[in-house]
Tab-separated table of C-alpha atoms in Angstrom:
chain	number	residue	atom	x	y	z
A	1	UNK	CA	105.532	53.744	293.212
A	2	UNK	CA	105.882	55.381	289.716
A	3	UNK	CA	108.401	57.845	290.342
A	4	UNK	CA	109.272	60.979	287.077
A	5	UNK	CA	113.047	61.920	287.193
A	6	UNK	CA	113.397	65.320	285.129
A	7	UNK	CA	117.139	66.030	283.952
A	8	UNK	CA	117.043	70.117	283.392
A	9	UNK	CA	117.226	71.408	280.111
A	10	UNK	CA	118.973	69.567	277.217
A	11	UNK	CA	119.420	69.945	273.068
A	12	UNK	CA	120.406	73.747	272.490
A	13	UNK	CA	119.416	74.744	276.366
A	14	UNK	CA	122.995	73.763	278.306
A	15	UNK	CA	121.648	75.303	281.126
A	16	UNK	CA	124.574	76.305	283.583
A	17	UNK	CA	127.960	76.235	282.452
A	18	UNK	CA	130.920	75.604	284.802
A	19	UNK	CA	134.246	77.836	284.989
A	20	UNK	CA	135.847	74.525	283.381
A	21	UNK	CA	132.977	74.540	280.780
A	22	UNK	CA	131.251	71.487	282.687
A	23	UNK	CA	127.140	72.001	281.339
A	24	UNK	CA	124.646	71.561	283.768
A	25	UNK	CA	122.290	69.364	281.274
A	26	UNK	CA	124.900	66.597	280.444
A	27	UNK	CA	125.962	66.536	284.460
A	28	UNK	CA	122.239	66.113	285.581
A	29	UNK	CA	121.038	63.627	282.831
A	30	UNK	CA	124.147	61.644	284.606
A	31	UNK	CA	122.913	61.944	287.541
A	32	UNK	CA	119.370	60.784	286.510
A	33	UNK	CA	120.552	57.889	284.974
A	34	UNK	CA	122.510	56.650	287.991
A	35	UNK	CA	119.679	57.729	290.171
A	36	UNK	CA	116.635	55.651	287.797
A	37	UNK	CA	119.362	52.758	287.921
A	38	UNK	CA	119.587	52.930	291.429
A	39	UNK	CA	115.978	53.161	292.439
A	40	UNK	CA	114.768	50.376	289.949
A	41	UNK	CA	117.120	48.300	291.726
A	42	UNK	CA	115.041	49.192	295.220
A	43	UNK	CA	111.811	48.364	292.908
A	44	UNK	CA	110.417	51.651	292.142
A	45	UNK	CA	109.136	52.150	289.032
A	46	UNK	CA	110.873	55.096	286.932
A	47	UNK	CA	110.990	56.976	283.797
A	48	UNK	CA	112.926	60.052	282.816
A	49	UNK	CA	111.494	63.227	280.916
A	50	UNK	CA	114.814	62.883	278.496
A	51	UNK	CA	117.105	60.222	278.234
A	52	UNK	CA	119.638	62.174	275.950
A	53	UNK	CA	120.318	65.417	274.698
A	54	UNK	CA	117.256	67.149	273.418
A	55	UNK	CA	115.197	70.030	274.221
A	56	UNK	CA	112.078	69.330	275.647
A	57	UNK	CA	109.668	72.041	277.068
A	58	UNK	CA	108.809	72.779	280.382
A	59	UNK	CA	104.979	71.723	279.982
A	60	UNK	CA	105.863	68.498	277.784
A	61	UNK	CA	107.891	67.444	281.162
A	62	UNK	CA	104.936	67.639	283.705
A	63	UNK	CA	102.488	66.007	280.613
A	64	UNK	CA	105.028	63.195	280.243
A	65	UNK	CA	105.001	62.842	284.447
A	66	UNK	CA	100.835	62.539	283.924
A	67	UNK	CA	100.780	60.104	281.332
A	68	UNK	CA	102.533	57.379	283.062
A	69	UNK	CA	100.476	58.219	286.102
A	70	UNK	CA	103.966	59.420	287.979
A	71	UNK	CA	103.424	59.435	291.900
A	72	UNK	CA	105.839	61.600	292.274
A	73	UNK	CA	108.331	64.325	290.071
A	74	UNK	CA	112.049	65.310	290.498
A	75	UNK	CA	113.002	67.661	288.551
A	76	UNK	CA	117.495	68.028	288.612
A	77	UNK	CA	119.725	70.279	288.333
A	78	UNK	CA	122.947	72.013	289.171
A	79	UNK	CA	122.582	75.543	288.779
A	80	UNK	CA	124.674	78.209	288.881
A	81	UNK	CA	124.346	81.808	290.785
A	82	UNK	CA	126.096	85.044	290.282
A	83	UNK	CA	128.928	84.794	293.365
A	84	UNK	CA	131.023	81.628	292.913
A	85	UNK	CA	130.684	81.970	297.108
A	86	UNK	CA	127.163	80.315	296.517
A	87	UNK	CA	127.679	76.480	297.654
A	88	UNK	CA	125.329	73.374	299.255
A	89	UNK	CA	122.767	71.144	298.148
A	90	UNK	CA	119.131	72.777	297.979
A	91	UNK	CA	115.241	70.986	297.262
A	92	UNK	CA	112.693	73.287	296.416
A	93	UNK	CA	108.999	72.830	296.270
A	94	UNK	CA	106.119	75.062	294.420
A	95	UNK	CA	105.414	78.612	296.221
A	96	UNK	CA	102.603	79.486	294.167
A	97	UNK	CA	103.047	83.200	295.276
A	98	UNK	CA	106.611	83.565	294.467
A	99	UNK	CA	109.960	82.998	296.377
A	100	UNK	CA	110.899	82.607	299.826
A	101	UNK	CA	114.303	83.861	299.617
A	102	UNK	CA	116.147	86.066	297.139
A	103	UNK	CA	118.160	82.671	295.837
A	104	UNK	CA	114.797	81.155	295.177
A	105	UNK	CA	113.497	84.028	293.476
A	106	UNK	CA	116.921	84.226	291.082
A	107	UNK	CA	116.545	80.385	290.112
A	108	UNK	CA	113.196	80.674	289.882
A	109	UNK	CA	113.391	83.250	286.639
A	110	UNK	CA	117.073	81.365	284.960
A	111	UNK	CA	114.750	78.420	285.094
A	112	UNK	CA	111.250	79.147	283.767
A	113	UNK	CA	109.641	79.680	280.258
A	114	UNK	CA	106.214	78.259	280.622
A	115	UNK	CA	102.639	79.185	282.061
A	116	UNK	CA	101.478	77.477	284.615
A	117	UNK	CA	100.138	73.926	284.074
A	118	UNK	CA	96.516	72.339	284.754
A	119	UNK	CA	95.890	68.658	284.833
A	120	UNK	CA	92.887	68.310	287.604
A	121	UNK	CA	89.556	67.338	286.243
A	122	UNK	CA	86.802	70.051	285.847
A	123	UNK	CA	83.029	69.318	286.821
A	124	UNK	CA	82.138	72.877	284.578
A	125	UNK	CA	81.054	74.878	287.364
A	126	UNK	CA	83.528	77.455	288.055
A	127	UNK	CA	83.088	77.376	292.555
A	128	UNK	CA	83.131	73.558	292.796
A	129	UNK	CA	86.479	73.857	290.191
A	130	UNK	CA	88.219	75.900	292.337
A	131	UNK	CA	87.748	74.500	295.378
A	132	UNK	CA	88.659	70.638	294.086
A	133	UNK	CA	91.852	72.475	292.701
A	134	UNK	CA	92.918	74.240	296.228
A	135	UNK	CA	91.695	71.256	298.059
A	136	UNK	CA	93.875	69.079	295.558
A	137	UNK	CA	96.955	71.810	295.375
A	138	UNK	CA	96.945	71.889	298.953
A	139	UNK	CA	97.668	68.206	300.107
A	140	UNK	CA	99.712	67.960	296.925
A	141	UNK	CA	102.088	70.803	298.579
A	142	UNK	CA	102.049	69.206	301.536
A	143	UNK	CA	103.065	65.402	300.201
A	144	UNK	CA	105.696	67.471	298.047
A	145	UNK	CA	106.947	69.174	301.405
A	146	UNK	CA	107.230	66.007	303.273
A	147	UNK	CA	109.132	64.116	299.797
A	148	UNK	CA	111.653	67.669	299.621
A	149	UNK	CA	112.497	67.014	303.467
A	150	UNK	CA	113.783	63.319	302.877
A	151	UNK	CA	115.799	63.998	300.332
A	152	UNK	CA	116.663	67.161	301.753
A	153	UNK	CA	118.008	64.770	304.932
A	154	UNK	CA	119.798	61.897	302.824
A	155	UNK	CA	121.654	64.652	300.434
A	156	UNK	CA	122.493	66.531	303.194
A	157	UNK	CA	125.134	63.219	304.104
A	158	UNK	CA	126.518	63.699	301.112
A	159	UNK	CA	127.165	67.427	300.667
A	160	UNK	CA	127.056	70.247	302.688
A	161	UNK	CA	123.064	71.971	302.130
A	162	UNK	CA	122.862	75.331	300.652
A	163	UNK	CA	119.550	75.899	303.746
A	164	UNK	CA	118.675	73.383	306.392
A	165	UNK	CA	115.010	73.426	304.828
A	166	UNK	CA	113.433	73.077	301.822
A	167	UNK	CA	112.953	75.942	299.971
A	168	UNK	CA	109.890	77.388	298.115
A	169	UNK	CA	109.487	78.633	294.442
A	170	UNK	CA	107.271	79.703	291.426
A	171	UNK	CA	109.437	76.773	288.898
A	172	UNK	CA	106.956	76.034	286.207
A	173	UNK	CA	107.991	72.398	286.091
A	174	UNK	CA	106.415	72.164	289.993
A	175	UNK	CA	103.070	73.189	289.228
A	176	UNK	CA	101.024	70.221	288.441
A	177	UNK	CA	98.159	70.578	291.307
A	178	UNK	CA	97.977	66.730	291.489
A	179	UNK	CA	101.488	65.544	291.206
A	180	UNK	CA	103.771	65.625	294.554
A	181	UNK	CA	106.727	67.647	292.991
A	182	UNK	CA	109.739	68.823	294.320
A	183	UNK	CA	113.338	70.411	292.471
A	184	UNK	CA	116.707	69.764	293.644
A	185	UNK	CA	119.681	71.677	292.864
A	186	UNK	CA	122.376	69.022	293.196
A	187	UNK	CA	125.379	71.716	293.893
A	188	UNK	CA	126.596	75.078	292.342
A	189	UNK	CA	128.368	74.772	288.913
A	190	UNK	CA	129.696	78.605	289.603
A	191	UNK	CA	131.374	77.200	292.575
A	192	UNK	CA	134.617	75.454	291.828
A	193	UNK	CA	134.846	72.944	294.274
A	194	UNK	CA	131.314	71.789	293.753
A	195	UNK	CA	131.599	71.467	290.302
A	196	UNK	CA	134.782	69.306	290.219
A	197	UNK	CA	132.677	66.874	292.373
A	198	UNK	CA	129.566	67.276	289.655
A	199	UNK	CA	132.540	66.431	287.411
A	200	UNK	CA	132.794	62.701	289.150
C-alpha cells in the first residue's frame, strides 16, 4: 500500500497559530514524520507532500499523491476556529456540494486556494467522461468514507473527537476523483489545552 501523508501548509503559509505562538505547519510536519516513521515500520509504503518548510500548492500536493501512484491521501492539520471552546479530533472527507456542518464549512474556506483537480482519464466523448468520473468519484468517496472511519476510531483513543463521525467538506486537497482521500484535523491550536499536547 502506497500511502501520501500531506503536512498543511508550510514556507510563508504558518497556517494556524497557537495562543503560545505554536504554528500549525511545523506541529503537523511533526506529526507526519512520526506518523511515515511509524507506518514504514508496519511496511506501508509512504511519502510526504513536504518534508520541510516550504510552500507548496494545493494542486502540486494531489499531483505529487498521483505520481507515485498513492493508494491513499492524508492530508494533516491542526486548525484553529474562532471560540477557543472548539476542542476534539475531527477526519473529513470530500462533500463535493459543500459542508455538512457550519465547522466544516469555516475550515473548508481558511483552508482552500485552488480549483478543483482532475486526474481520471478521458475517452473524448463528453457522456461516457462523465459517467467514468461519477462512477469513479463515487466508490472513491466511499473507500475514503470507510479509511476516515478507522482513523476516526483509533484517534478517537487518543483524544477526545470533535463529532463521533466523519465529517464532509469542499477541501481542494480531497478532490482527486481517483484517489481515496480523507483530512484530519489532529486537535484545535485555539484551544489551550489541545495545543499544549500538539506541543509534545
Amino acid at each position: 500500500l502506497v500511502v501520501m501523508l500531506d503536512p498543511g501548509h508550510g514556507g510563508e503559509d504558518p497556517g494556524a497559530i497557537g495562543k503560545s505562538g505554536l504554528h500549525e505547519k511545523d506541529v503537523v510536519l511533526s506529526i507526519a514524520r512520526e506518523t511515515k516513521k511509524r507506518m514504514e515500520n508496519l511496511g506501508y509504503k509512504v511519502h510526504m507532500t513536504r518534508n520541510e518548510d516550504v510552500a507548496v500548492a494545493l494542486k502540486m500536493r494531489v499531483a505529487k499523491a498521483r505520481k507515485v501512484r498513492a493508494d491513499v491521501f492524508v492530508s494533516i492539520h491542526a486548525d484553529a476556529f474562532t471560540s477557543p471552546s472548539a476542542r476534539g479530533t475531527g477526519v473529513y472527507m470530500l462533500n463535493t456540494k459543500g459542508a455538512t456542518s457550519s465547522a466544516a464549512k469555516f475550515l473548508a474556506q481558511t483552508q482552500n486556494n485552488a480549483d478543483a483537480i482532475g486526474g481520471v482519464q478521458t475517452s473524448g466523448n463528453p457522456n461516457v467522461d462523465n459517467a467514468i468520473l461519477d462512477m469513479t468519484q463515487t466508490a472513491t468517496l466511499r473507500d475514503s468514507r470507510k479509511l476516515g472511519h478507522s482513523v476516526l476510531t483509533e484517534l478517537g483513543k487518543l483524544n477526545q473527537l470533535h463529532k463521533g463521525r466523519v465529517d464532509e467538506a469542499n477541501f481542494a486537497v480531497l478532490r482527486a476523483p481517483d484517489i481515496p482521500s480523507i483530512l484530519v484535523e489532529t486537535a484545535f491550536l485555539s484551544n489551550p489545552e489541545e495545543e499544549r499536547k500538539l506541543r509534545t
